[in-house]
Coordinates of C-alpha atoms in Angstrom, one line a residue:
X19 CA -20.1 17.5 -9.8
X20 CA -16.8 18.8 -8.7
X21 CA -14.7 16.2 -7.4
X22 CA -14.6 18.3 -3.8
X23 CA -18.5 18.0 -3.8
X24 CA -18.7 14.4 -4.3
X25 CA -16.6 13.3 -1.4
X26 CA -18.3 15.6 0.9
X27 CA -21.4 14.2 -0.5
X28 CA -20.5 10.8 0.6
X29 CA -18.8 11.8 3.2
X30 CA -22.0 13.1 5.1
X31 CA -24.0 9.6 3.4
X32 CA -21.4 7.0 5.0
X33 CA -22.2 9.6 8.4
X34 CA -25.2 9.1 8.3
X35 CA -24.8 5.2 7.6
X36 CA -22.6 5.2 10.5
X37 CA -25.1 6.7 13.1
X38 CA -27.8 4.2 11.4
X39 CA -25.5 1.4 12.1
X40 CA -24.7 2.3 15.8
X41 CA -27.9 2.6 16.7
X42 CA -29.2 -1.0 15.2
X43 CA -25.9 -2.4 16.9
X44 CA -27.0 -0.5 20.5
X45 CA -30.4 -1.9 20.2
X46 CA -29.4 -5.3 19.4
X47 CA -27.2 -5.8 21.7
X48 CA -30.3 -4.7 24.3
X49 CA -32.5 -6.9 22.5
X50 CA -30.4 -9.9 23.4
X51 CA -29.7 -8.9 26.7
X52 CA -32.9 -8.8 27.5
X53 CA -33.6 -11.9 25.8
X54 CA -31.1 -13.7 28.3
X55 CA -33.1 -12.5 31.3
X56 CA -36.2 -13.4 29.5
X57 CA -35.5 -16.6 28.7
X58 CA -34.0 -17.3 32.4
X59 CA -37.0 -15.9 34.1
X60 CA -38.6 -18.7 32.2
X61 CA -36.5 -21.1 32.3
X62 CA -36.8 -21.1 35.9
X63 CA -40.8 -20.8 36.3
X64 CA -40.9 -24.1 33.4
X65 CA -38.4 -25.5 36.1
X66 CA -40.3 -24.6 39.6
X67 CA -43.5 -25.8 37.9
X68 CA -41.8 -29.2 36.4
X69 CA -42.7 -28.4 32.9
X70 CA -39.6 -30.5 31.6
X71 CA -40.7 -30.1 27.7
X72 CA -42.0 -26.6 27.6
X73 CA -38.4 -26.3 29.8
X74 CA -36.5 -27.8 26.9
X75 CA -38.3 -25.8 24.1
X76 CA -37.8 -22.6 25.9
X77 CA -34.0 -23.1 26.8
X78 CA -33.3 -24.1 23.1
X79 CA -35.9 -21.4 21.5
X80 CA -33.7 -19.0 23.6
X81 CA -30.0 -19.9 22.9
X82 CA -30.7 -20.0 19.2
X83 CA -32.0 -17.2 19.5
X84 CA -29.4 -15.7 21.2
X85 CA -27.0 -16.9 18.7
X86 CA -29.0 -15.4 15.8
X87 CA -28.6 -11.9 17.2
X88 CA -25.2 -12.8 17.7
X89 CA -24.9 -13.2 14.0
X90 CA -26.6 -10.4 13.3
X91 CA -24.3 -7.8 15.8
X92 CA -21.5 -9.2 14.3
X93 CA -22.6 -9.0 10.3
X94 CA -23.8 -5.3 11.1
X95 CA -20.9 -4.7 13.1
X96 CA -18.5 -5.7 10.1
X97 CA -20.4 -3.0 7.6
X98 CA -19.7 -0.4 10.2
X99 CA -16.1 -1.4 9.8
X100 CA -17.0 -0.5 5.6
X101 CA -18.7 2.6 6.4
X102 CA -16.2 4.2 9.1
X103 CA -13.4 3.3 6.6
X104 CA -15.5 5.5 3.6
X105 CA -16.1 8.1 6.4
X106 CA -12.2 8.6 6.5
X107 CA -11.7 8.0 3.2
X108 CA -14.0 10.7 2.2
X109 CA -12.5 13.2 4.9
X110 CA -8.9 12.8 4.1
X111 CA -9.8 12.9 0.1
X112 CA -11.6 16.1 1.2
X113 CA -8.6 17.3 3.1
X114 CA -6.0 16.5 0.4
X115 CA -8.6 18.8 -1.9
X116 CA -7.8 21.4 0.3
X117 CA -4.1 21.1 0.4
X118 CA -4.1 19.7 3.7
X119 CA -2.4 16.9 3.0
X120 CA 1.0 17.2 4.9
X121 CA -0.5 15.6 8.1
X122 CA -1.3 12.4 6.7
X123 CA 0.2 9.4 8.0
X124 CA 2.0 7.6 5.8
X125 CA 4.8 9.9 3.9
X126 CA 6.5 6.9 2.7
X127 CA 9.6 7.7 4.4
X128 CA 10.8 4.2 4.1
X129 CA 11.6 4.9 0.4
X130 CA 14.0 7.9 1.1
X131 CA 16.9 7.3 -0.6
X132 CA 19.5 9.7 -0.8
X133 CA 22.0 8.5 -3.9
X134 CA 18.7 7.9 -5.7
X135 CA 19.2 9.8 -9.6
X136 CA 16.2 12.1 -8.5
X137 CA 13.6 11.0 -6.0
X138 CA 15.4 13.0 -2.9
X139 CA 16.1 15.6 -4.4
X140 CA 12.5 16.0 -6.4
X141 CA 10.6 15.5 -2.8
X142 CA 9.3 12.1 -4.4
X143 CA 8.9 10.8 -0.4
X144 CA 9.1 12.0 3.3
X145 CA 7.1 14.7 5.1
X146 CA 5.5 17.2 2.4
X147 CA 6.0 14.6 -0.8
X148 CA 4.0 13.4 -3.7
X149 CA 3.8 9.8 -2.2
X150 CA 2.4 11.7 0.9
X151 CA -0.2 13.6 -1.1
X152 CA -1.4 10.9 -3.6
X153 CA -1.0 7.1 -1.6
X154 CA -3.5 5.3 -0.8
X155 CA -2.4 2.3 -1.4
X156 CA -2.4 0.0 2.4
X157 CA -0.9 -3.3 1.3
X158 CA 3.6 -3.5 1.3
X159 CA 3.3 -4.5 -2.3
X160 CA 0.5 -1.4 -3.3
X161 CA 3.1 0.6 -2.1
X162 CA 6.2 -0.8 -3.5
X163 CA 4.5 -0.9 -6.7
X164 CA 4.1 3.3 -6.4
X165 CA 7.6 3.4 -5.2
X166 CA 8.5 1.4 -8.0
X167 CA 6.3 4.0 -10.6
X168 CA 8.2 6.8 -9.6
X169 CA 11.0 6.1 -9.5
X170 CA 12.3 3.9 -12.2
X171 CA 12.3 4.6 -16.0
X172 CA 9.9 3.5 -18.2
X173 CA 10.1 0.9 -20.7
X174 CA 9.0 2.6 -23.8
X175 CA 6.2 5.3 -25.0
X176 CA 3.5 2.4 -25.5
X177 CA 3.6 1.9 -21.4
X178 CA 3.0 5.1 -20.7
X179 CA 0.0 5.6 -22.7
X180 CA -1.2 2.0 -21.1
X181 CA -0.7 3.1 -17.8
X182 CA -2.4 6.6 -19.0
X183 CA -5.5 4.4 -20.0
X184 CA -6.0 2.7 -17.5
X185 CA -6.0 5.8 -15.1
X186 CA -8.6 7.6 -17.3
X187 CA -10.7 4.6 -17.1
X188 CA -10.2 4.0 -12.5
X189 CA -10.9 7.7 -12.1
X190 CA -14.7 7.4 -13.0
X191 CA -14.8 4.3 -11.0
X192 CA -14.9 6.5 -7.4
X193 CA -16.6 3.5 -5.8
X194 CA -14.4 0.9 -7.0
X195 CA -11.1 2.9 -6.1
X196 CA -12.5 4.1 -2.3
X197 CA -13.9 0.7 -1.5
X198 CA -10.0 -0.8 -2.4
X199 CA -8.9 1.4 -0.4
X200 CA -11.4 0.5 2.9
X201 CA -10.3 -3.0 2.0
X202 CA -7.0 -2.3 2.5
X203 CA -7.0 0.3 5.5
X204 CA -9.7 -1.8 7.7
X205 CA -6.7 -4.6 8.9
X206 CA -4.3 -2.5 10.6
X207 CA -1.2 -5.3 10.1
X208 CA -1.3 -5.2 6.1
X209 CA 2.0 -3.5 6.0
X210 CA 4.0 -6.6 6.4
X211 CA 6.4 -7.5 3.7
X212 CA 5.2 -10.5 2.3
X213 CA 8.3 -12.2 0.8
X214 CA 8.7 -14.0 3.2
X215 CA 4.6 -15.4 2.6
X216 CA 5.9 -16.2 -0.8
X217 CA 9.0 -18.2 -0.3
X218 CA 7.0 -20.1 2.6
X219 CA 4.3 -21.1 0.1
X220 CA 6.9 -22.2 -2.5
X221 CA 8.3 -24.7 -0.5
X222 CA 7.0 -28.2 0.5
X223 CA 6.9 -31.2 2.9
X224 CA 6.7 -34.2 0.3
X225 CA 6.4 -36.7 3.0
X226 CA 3.0 -35.4 4.6
X227 CA 1.1 -35.7 1.0
X228 CA 2.2 -39.2 0.8
X229 CA -0.9 -41.5 0.6
X230 CA 0.6 -44.3 3.4
X231 CA 0.7 -41.4 5.7
X232 CA -2.6 -39.3 4.9
X233 CA -4.0 -43.0 5.6
X234 CA -2.4 -43.6 8.8
X235 CA -3.4 -40.2 10.2
X236 CA -6.7 -40.1 9.5
X237 CA -7.3 -44.1 10.3
X238 CA -5.1 -44.2 13.7
X239 CA -7.0 -40.4 14.9
X240 CA -10.5 -41.8 14.0
X241 CA -10.1 -45.1 16.2
X242 CA -8.5 -42.7 19.1
X243 CA -11.3 -40.6 18.8
X244 CA -13.7 -43.7 18.5
X245 CA -12.4 -45.0 22.2
X246 CA -11.6 -41.7 23.8
X247 CA -15.3 -41.2 23.0
X248 CA -16.8 -44.6 24.7
X249 CA -14.4 -44.1 27.8
X250 CA -15.9 -40.2 27.9
X251 CA -19.2 -41.8 27.9
X252 CA -18.7 -44.2 30.2
X253 CA -17.3 -41.4 33.2
X254 CA -20.6 -39.2 32.3
X255 CA -22.9 -42.5 32.9
X256 CA -20.8 -43.5 36.2
X257 CA -21.4 -39.8 37.5
X258 CA -24.6 -39.0 36.6
X259 CA -25.7 -42.6 38.3
X260 CA -23.9 -41.5 40.8
X261 CA -25.1 -37.8 41.0
X262 CA -28.8 -38.7 40.4
X263 CA -28.6 -42.6 42.5
X264 CA -30.0 -44.3 39.7
X265 CA -28.9 -47.0 37.7
X266 CA -26.3 -47.2 34.6
X267 CA -28.5 -46.5 31.2
X268 CA -25.1 -45.9 28.9
X269 CA -25.8 -49.0 26.1
X270 CA -23.0 -52.1 26.6
X271 CA -21.4 -50.9 23.7
X272 CA -19.7 -48.4 25.4
X273 CA -17.9 -51.1 28.1
X274 CA -16.2 -53.1 25.5
X275 CA -12.9 -51.0 25.1
X276 CA -10.7 -51.2 28.5
X277 CA -10.1 -47.6 29.9
X278 CA -6.4 -48.3 29.2
X279 CA -6.7 -48.6 25.0
X280 CA -7.9 -44.9 24.5
X281 CA -5.0 -43.9 26.8
X282 CA -2.6 -46.3 25.0
X283 CA -3.4 -44.2 21.6
X284 CA -3.2 -40.8 22.7
X285 CA 0.5 -42.0 24.1
X286 CA 1.9 -43.3 20.8
X287 CA 0.4 -40.4 19.2
X288 CA 2.0 -38.0 20.9
X289 CA 5.3 -39.9 19.9
X290 CA 4.2 -39.5 16.5
X291 CA 3.0 -35.7 16.9
X292 CA 6.7 -35.4 18.2
X293 CA 8.3 -36.7 14.5
X294 CA 8.9 -33.5 12.5
X295 CA 7.6 -30.5 14.8
X296 CA 9.4 -27.9 13.9
X297 CA 8.4 -28.4 9.8
X298 CA 4.4 -28.4 10.9
X299 CA 5.1 -25.6 13.3
X300 CA 6.6 -23.2 10.9
X301 CA 3.6 -23.8 9.0
X302 CA 1.3 -23.0 11.8
X303 CA 3.1 -19.6 13.0
X304 CA 3.7 -18.5 9.6
X305 CA -0.3 -18.9 8.4
X306 CA -1.3 -17.6 12.1
X307 CA 1.3 -14.3 11.4
X308 CA -0.7 -13.9 7.3
X309 CA -3.9 -14.5 8.4
X310 CA -4.8 -10.7 8.4
X311 CA -3.1 -10.2 5.2
X312 CA -4.8 -12.9 3.6
X313 CA -7.9 -12.0 4.9
X314 CA -7.3 -8.8 3.6
X315 CA -6.0 -9.5 0.2
X316 CA -9.1 -11.9 -0.1
X317 CA -11.7 -9.4 0.7
X318 CA -10.0 -7.3 -2.0
X319 CA -9.5 -9.9 -4.9
X320 CA -13.4 -10.3 -4.3
X321 CA -14.1 -6.6 -4.9
X322 CA -12.1 -6.4 -8.0
X323 CA -13.5 -9.6 -9.8
X324 CA -16.9 -7.8 -9.5
X325 CA -15.9 -5.3 -11.9
X326 CA -15.6 -4.9 -15.2
X327 CA -12.9 -2.8 -16.9
X328 CA -12.8 -1.6 -20.4
X329 CA -8.8 -0.5 -19.9
X330 CA -5.9 -2.9 -22.3
X331 CA -4.0 -2.9 -19.3
X332 CA -6.2 -3.5 -16.4
X333 CA -8.1 -5.9 -18.1
X334 CA -4.6 -7.6 -18.9
X335 CA -4.0 -7.6 -15.1
X336 CA -7.4 -9.3 -14.0
X337 CA -7.0 -12.6 -16.4
X338 CA -4.3 -13.2 -14.0
X339 CA -6.5 -13.3 -11.3
X340 CA -8.3 -16.8 -13.1
X341 CA -7.0 -20.3 -13.9
X342 CA -7.3 -22.8 -17.0
X343 CA -10.1 -24.2 -14.8
X344 CA -11.9 -20.2 -14.7
X345 CA -11.4 -20.7 -10.5
X346 CA -10.7 -18.0 -9.4
X347 CA -7.8 -16.0 -7.0
X348 CA -10.7 -15.4 -4.4
X349 CA -12.2 -18.2 -4.0
X350 CA -8.8 -20.6 -3.8
X351 CA -7.9 -17.6 -1.3
X352 CA -10.3 -18.4 0.4
X353 CA -10.0 -21.8 1.4
X354 CA -6.6 -20.6 2.2
X355 CA -8.5 -17.9 4.3
X356 CA -10.2 -20.2 6.5
X357 CA -7.6 -22.5 7.0
X358 CA -5.6 -19.9 8.0
X359 CA -8.5 -18.3 10.6
X360 CA -8.1 -21.5 12.2
X361 CA -4.7 -21.8 13.0
X362 CA -5.4 -18.5 14.4
X363 CA -7.8 -19.8 16.7
X364 CA -5.6 -22.7 18.3
X365 CA -4.6 -20.4 20.5
X366 CA -7.3 -21.5 24.1
X367 CA -7.6 -24.3 26.7
X368 CA -8.8 -26.7 24.3
X369 CA -6.0 -27.1 21.7
X370 CA -3.5 -28.8 24.0
X371 CA -6.5 -31.4 25.3
X372 CA -8.1 -32.0 21.2
X373 CA -4.4 -32.4 19.5
X374 CA -3.2 -35.2 21.0
X375 CA -6.7 -37.2 20.1
X376 CA -7.5 -35.7 16.5
X377 CA -3.6 -34.9 15.5
X378 CA -4.6 -31.7 14.3
X379 CA -1.5 -30.5 13.5
X380 CA -1.1 -33.1 10.8
X381 CA -4.4 -32.5 9.3
X382 CA -4.0 -28.9 9.1
X383 CA -0.8 -29.3 7.6
X384 CA -1.5 -31.4 5.2
X385 CA -5.0 -28.9 4.1
X386 CA -2.3 -26.0 3.2
X387 CA 0.3 -29.0 1.7
X388 CA -2.5 -29.1 -0.7
X389 CA -3.7 -26.0 -1.0
X390 CA -0.3 -25.2 -1.9
X391 CA 0.1 -27.5 -4.6
X392 CA -2.5 -26.0 -6.3
X393 CA -2.3 -22.4 -6.4
X394 CA 2.0 -21.4 -5.0
X395 CA 2.6 -20.6 -9.2
X396 CA -0.3 -18.1 -9.1
X397 CA -0.3 -16.2 -5.5
X398 CA 2.5 -13.9 -6.1
X399 CA 0.7 -12.8 -9.3
X400 CA -2.5 -12.4 -7.1
X401 CA -1.0 -9.9 -4.3
X402 CA 1.2 -7.8 -7.5
X403 CA -2.2 -7.5 -8.8
X404 CA -3.8 -5.9 -6.1
X405 CA -0.3 -4.2 -5.8
X406 CA -0.6 -2.5 -9.2
X407 CA -4.4 -1.6 -9.2
X408 CA -3.7 0.2 -5.9
X409 CA -1.2 2.0 -7.4
X410 CA -2.9 2.9 -10.4
X411 CA -5.6 4.1 -7.9
X412 CA -3.3 6.1 -6.2
X413 CA -2.3 7.9 -9.5
X414 CA -6.1 8.1 -10.2
X415 CA -6.5 10.4 -7.4
X416 CA -4.8 12.9 -9.3
X417 CA -6.8 13.0 -11.8
X418 CA -10.3 13.2 -10.3
X419 CA -9.0 16.0 -8.0
X420 CA -7.5 18.0 -10.9
X421 CA -9.4 17.7 -14.1
X422 CA -7.7 20.0 -15.6
X423 CA -4.4 19.3 -15.8
X424 CA -3.4 17.2 -18.6
X425 CA -2.4 14.2 -19.9
X426 CA 1.6 14.1 -21.0
X427 CA 2.1 13.4 -24.8
X428 CA 5.4 11.5 -25.5
X429 CA 7.2 12.2 -28.0
X430 CA 10.6 10.2 -29.8
X431 CA 13.3 11.6 -31.2
X432 CA 16.0 14.2 -30.1
X433 CA 15.3 15.4 -25.9
X434 CA 12.9 17.6 -25.4
X435 CA 10.6 19.1 -23.3
X436 CA 7.6 21.7 -24.5
X437 CA 5.0 22.5 -21.4
X438 CA 2.3 25.2 -21.5
X439 CA 1.0 26.7 -18.1
X440 CA 3.2 24.3 -16.2
X441 CA 3.1 24.5 -12.3
X442 CA 4.7 22.5 -9.4
X443 CA 2.1 20.0 -8.7
X444 CA 2.7 19.8 -4.7
X445 CA 2.1 24.2 -4.1
X446 CA -1.5 24.4 -4.5
X447 CA -2.7 28.0 -5.1
X448 CA 0.4 28.9 -3.8
X449 CA 1.8 27.7 -7.6
X450 CA 2.9 29.9 -10.1
X451 CA 2.8 28.6 -13.7
X452 CA 5.3 29.4 -16.6
X453 CA 5.6 28.4 -19.9
X454 CA 8.6 25.7 -21.6
X455 CA 10.5 24.9 -24.1
X456 CA 13.6 23.7 -24.7
X457 CA 14.8 21.3 -27.6
X458 CA 18.1 19.7 -29.1
X459 CA 19.1 23.4 -30.8
X460 CA 19.7 24.8 -27.2
X461 CA 18.8 21.9 -25.3
X462 CA 21.0 23.5 -22.2
X463 CA 19.0 26.3 -20.0
X464 CA 21.0 28.2 -17.7
X465 CA 19.2 30.1 -14.7
X466 CA 20.3 32.8 -12.9
X467 CA 18.4 35.2 -10.5
X468 CA 19.0 36.6 -7.1
X469 CA 18.0 34.4 -3.7
X470 CA 14.7 32.6 -3.1
X471 CA 13.5 34.2 -6.4
X472 CA 12.3 30.5 -7.4
X473 CA 15.6 28.9 -9.6
X474 CA 15.5 26.0 -7.3
X475 CA 11.1 25.8 -7.9
X476 CA 11.4 25.9 -10.9
X477 CA 13.9 22.5 -11.2
X478 CA 11.9 20.7 -9.4
X479 CA 8.6 21.5 -10.8
X480 CA 10.4 20.6 -14.5
X481 CA 11.7 17.1 -12.4
X482 CA 8.2 16.3 -10.4
X483 CA 6.1 16.8 -13.6
X484 CA 8.7 14.8 -16.0
X485 CA 8.3 12.1 -12.8
X486 CA 4.3 12.1 -13.2
X487 CA 4.8 11.9 -16.8
X488 CA 6.9 8.2 -16.8
X489 CA 4.3 7.3 -14.0
X490 CA 1.6 7.2 -16.7
X491 CA 0.3 10.9 -14.6
X492 CA -1.5 13.6 -15.9
X493 CA 1.2 16.2 -15.1
X494 CA 0.4 19.7 -13.5
X495 CA 0.5 22.0 -17.3
X496 CA -2.6 23.0 -19.8
X497 CA -0.2 21.1 -22.4
X498 CA 2.7 18.7 -22.2
X499 CA 5.5 17.2 -24.3
X500 CA 8.6 14.9 -23.8
X501 CA 10.6 12.4 -24.4
X502 CA 12.2 9.4 -22.5
X503 CA 15.2 10.3 -20.9
X504 CA 17.3 8.8 -17.8
X505 CA 16.8 11.9 -15.3
X506 CA 18.8 12.6 -12.6
X507 CA 19.5 15.6 -10.5
X508 CA 22.3 17.9 -8.6
X509 CA 20.4 19.6 -6.0
X510 CA 20.2 18.7 -1.9
X511 CA 23.3 17.3 -1.4
X512 CA 24.8 17.4 2.4
X513 CA 27.5 16.1 4.6
X514 CA 27.6 12.4 5.2
X515 CA 29.5 12.6 8.4
X516 CA 29.1 8.6 8.7
X517 CA 31.2 8.0 5.6
X518 CA 33.5 10.6 6.0
X519 CA 32.1 12.5 2.4
X520 CA 31.8 16.3 2.7
X521 CA 28.9 18.0 0.8
X522 CA 31.4 18.9 -2.2
X523 CA 32.4 15.5 -2.5
X524 CA 28.7 14.0 -1.9
X525 CA 27.9 16.5 -5.0
X526 CA 31.5 15.5 -7.0
X527 CA 29.4 11.5 -7.0
X528 CA 26.6 13.0 -8.1
X529 CA 28.1 14.9 -11.1
X530 CA 30.3 12.1 -11.7
X531 CA 26.7 9.6 -12.6
X532 CA 25.1 12.4 -14.7
X533 CA 29.0 12.7 -16.9
X534 CA 29.3 9.2 -16.9
X535 CA 25.3 8.8 -18.2
X536 CA 26.5 10.8 -21.2
X537 CA 29.2 9.3 -22.1
X538 CA 26.8 6.3 -22.3
X539 CA 25.1 7.7 -25.2
X540 CA 21.8 7.7 -23.0
X541 CA 19.0 10.1 -23.2
X542 CA 20.3 12.6 -20.4
X543 CA 17.8 15.0 -18.5
X544 CA 19.5 16.7 -16.2
X545 CA 18.8 19.0 -13.2
X546 CA 21.8 20.6 -11.5
X547 CA 21.5 23.7 -8.7
X548 CA 24.2 26.0 -7.6
X549 CA 26.8 23.6 -9.5
X550 CA 30.1 23.5 -7.4
X551 CA 28.9 25.3 -4.4
X552 CA 30.8 23.9 -2.1
X553 CA 34.6 25.5 -3.7
X554 CA 36.1 28.5 -4.1
X555 CA 34.9 31.0 -7.2
X556 CA 37.3 31.2 -9.4
X557 CA 37.2 26.4 -9.5
X558 CA 33.5 26.7 -9.8
X559 CA 33.1 29.0 -12.4
X560 CA 35.7 27.3 -14.0
X561 CA 34.5 23.7 -13.9
X562 CA 30.7 24.8 -13.6
X563 CA 32.2 26.4 -17.5
X564 CA 34.0 22.7 -18.2
X565 CA 31.0 20.8 -17.6
X566 CA 28.5 22.9 -19.3
X567 CA 30.5 21.8 -22.9
X568 CA 30.9 18.4 -21.6
X569 CA 27.5 17.7 -21.1
X570 CA 25.7 20.2 -23.7
X571 CA 28.5 18.5 -26.4
X572 CA 26.3 15.2 -25.5
X573 CA 23.0 15.6 -26.8
X574 CA 21.7 15.8 -23.8
X575 CA 19.0 18.3 -22.3
X576 CA 19.7 20.3 -19.4
X577 CA 18.9 22.5 -16.0
X578 CA 21.5 24.6 -14.2
X579 CA 20.1 27.6 -11.9
X580 CA 24.0 29.7 -10.5
X581 CA 24.6 32.7 -8.9
X582 CA 27.5 32.9 -12.0
X583 CA 26.2 35.4 -14.1
X584 CA 29.7 34.9 -16.2
X585 CA 28.2 32.1 -17.0
X586 CA 25.7 33.4 -19.3
X587 CA 28.9 34.8 -21.2
X588 CA 28.6 30.9 -23.1
X589 CA 25.3 31.8 -24.5
X590 CA 27.2 33.7 -27.4
X591 CA 30.2 31.2 -27.7
X592 CA 30.2 29.9 -31.0
X593 CA 28.0 26.6 -31.5
X594 CA 26.6 27.1 -28.2
X595 CA 23.9 24.8 -27.4
X596 CA 22.7 26.9 -23.8
X597 CA 20.2 29.4 -23.5
X598 CA 20.1 31.6 -20.9
X599 CA 16.7 32.5 -18.7
X600 CA 16.9 34.2 -15.2
X601 CA 14.2 35.1 -12.5
X602 CA 13.3 38.4 -10.8
X603 CA 12.6 40.4 -8.0
X604 CA 10.7 43.8 -7.5
X605 CA 10.2 46.7 -4.7
X606 CA 7.8 48.1 -3.5
X607 CA 7.6 49.9 -0.3
X608 CA 10.6 48.9 1.1
X609 CA 9.8 45.6 0.1
X610 CA 11.1 42.4 -1.4
X611 CA 8.7 40.7 -4.1
X612 CA 9.3 37.8 -6.9
X613 CA 6.9 37.0 -9.5
X614 CA 8.3 33.5 -10.5
X615 CA 8.2 34.3 -13.5
X616 CA 10.3 32.7 -16.3
X617 CA 11.9 35.4 -17.8
X618 CA 14.5 35.1 -21.1
X619 CA 18.2 36.1 -21.0
X620 CA 20.0 37.0 -17.6
X621 CA 19.2 38.2 -14.4
X622 CA 20.0 42.1 -14.0
X623 CA 19.4 41.6 -10.5
X624 CA 20.7 40.5 -7.7
X625 CA 19.2 40.7 -3.6
X626 CA 22.0 39.4 -1.2
X627 CA 23.2 42.9 0.2
X628 CA 19.7 43.5 0.7
X629 CA 18.9 40.5 2.3
X630 CA 21.6 41.4 4.5
X631 CA 20.4 44.5 5.3
X632 CA 16.8 42.8 6.6
X633 CA 18.9 40.7 8.5
X634 CA 20.9 43.1 10.5
X635 CA 24.4 43.3 8.6
X636 CA 25.2 46.9 8.5
X637 CA 26.8 47.2 5.2
X638 CA 29.2 50.1 3.5
X639 CA 27.9 49.9 0.2
X640 CA 30.8 53.0 -0.3
X641 CA 33.8 50.1 0.3

């Protein structure tokens, strides 16, 4: 079964489940209303007949049944949230498969960095980007991990192969991937940066954990609670006696404590609550702020812990989810989540009344601090594990949707790239594939060709496939071999008015970084599109020649596109490291066409005049 067929089948399945769950929810709502009305009628009838025992029994039964149905209603609603999320995920997967992914909401625009070595030129982030195409990470850390994978150089070949093995395993685990995505998707506020949460968990309020402080708070709040309850019972006894004209019936023990005792105790506790209140409020505010995030982390960890993996890379990741005593991360975060849930519900009318009596703030703070001591050193590891798996699942989507793309082989030695039928991964059915072989003997490929013939697209094709290869992802090719190199590009430059930088100077700064990297004896892969296009033709030609010679001598690997056909003569120089390639166009029925196929040699054609004529510019070719 193809990926598209699988997505359609799952979409139909979840759509059907969703409808059934909605029907159950509606039926339960109707049943709750019916039970409420019927119970009210029976209660009224039994009361008028003075069947007080039956009245109490029916009332209790109605409350229990109503609460049970409310509980059942909530469970089915939660299940439906997951069903709806999984339906949307498969709907999105179908759109991605069919090429309709440029409307996806998360484009990764927050990661755009015009000064990065290559990500801006290669459309790694932003509208119509690689990130927008494949991202299925919903947590802040997951998105960050995916960004790092595509923008940081891999440590070595083994790190790439380890990630490849993880991607191959996750490719087949479609349920695991989609359920992990659904866990993140159903919580809307999970993209908050957890840096504040990580820092807060490492902070300490040591005074609150002193034994004498804890015993004082427990005993004092317990005494206040008991004395307050005795007074409350006494007041209720007075009220009932007055209403029903009967003698007071509360035991005498409730009349032993004077009214002023609980009042005095509550006043003392109110003063105690002011001590270091700011520290406690910070605890409560952060716990409330990240309550939804912590729920998400807990649910994602539960899902991860249920699965067994074979890939050594993922196994090592999941080992971080258990401490030395064998306690799982999900159980530890579940305890924290329950504390945060209670704190998040403090904004009700009872809290201001109960807090001076029970000193709830202190007891919550004690619970938080105790949890911090147990889990502070592990929490960030757990969240990073979630993020890493989200990023790997995003890459696995590429492999699942494109099973015929190859996993690249990473080789050692001099810089090289060899590819068979390599195409641009974001172009879908529009892509045209080319073979490529660039080795140490001729490491610089000079690409000429007319306007719109495909020079820039070809270089972006090379760059984005290299980025995929280094990420441990499949590449859009039948075969792909490369070495690990520092990737640099200078393709998309523009004026920066804020910094008073012209496009030409911005290009110079990018090229400066490439030259510096090559002098540092790094293995550099460079992509230069229309080098020095911001200056006159003589300076451009001279500058380009010097630059090409310098970069080719350093043992780098590179691609340079140009309209300057004279640069092609450098191939014939003694000990030249340059090889000429070109893209060309052809004409049919007075229309221009491009085949986007890479050919050997300098371009024999030009189309600028033809395009000017199409624009309505009258050109006298006799002059």
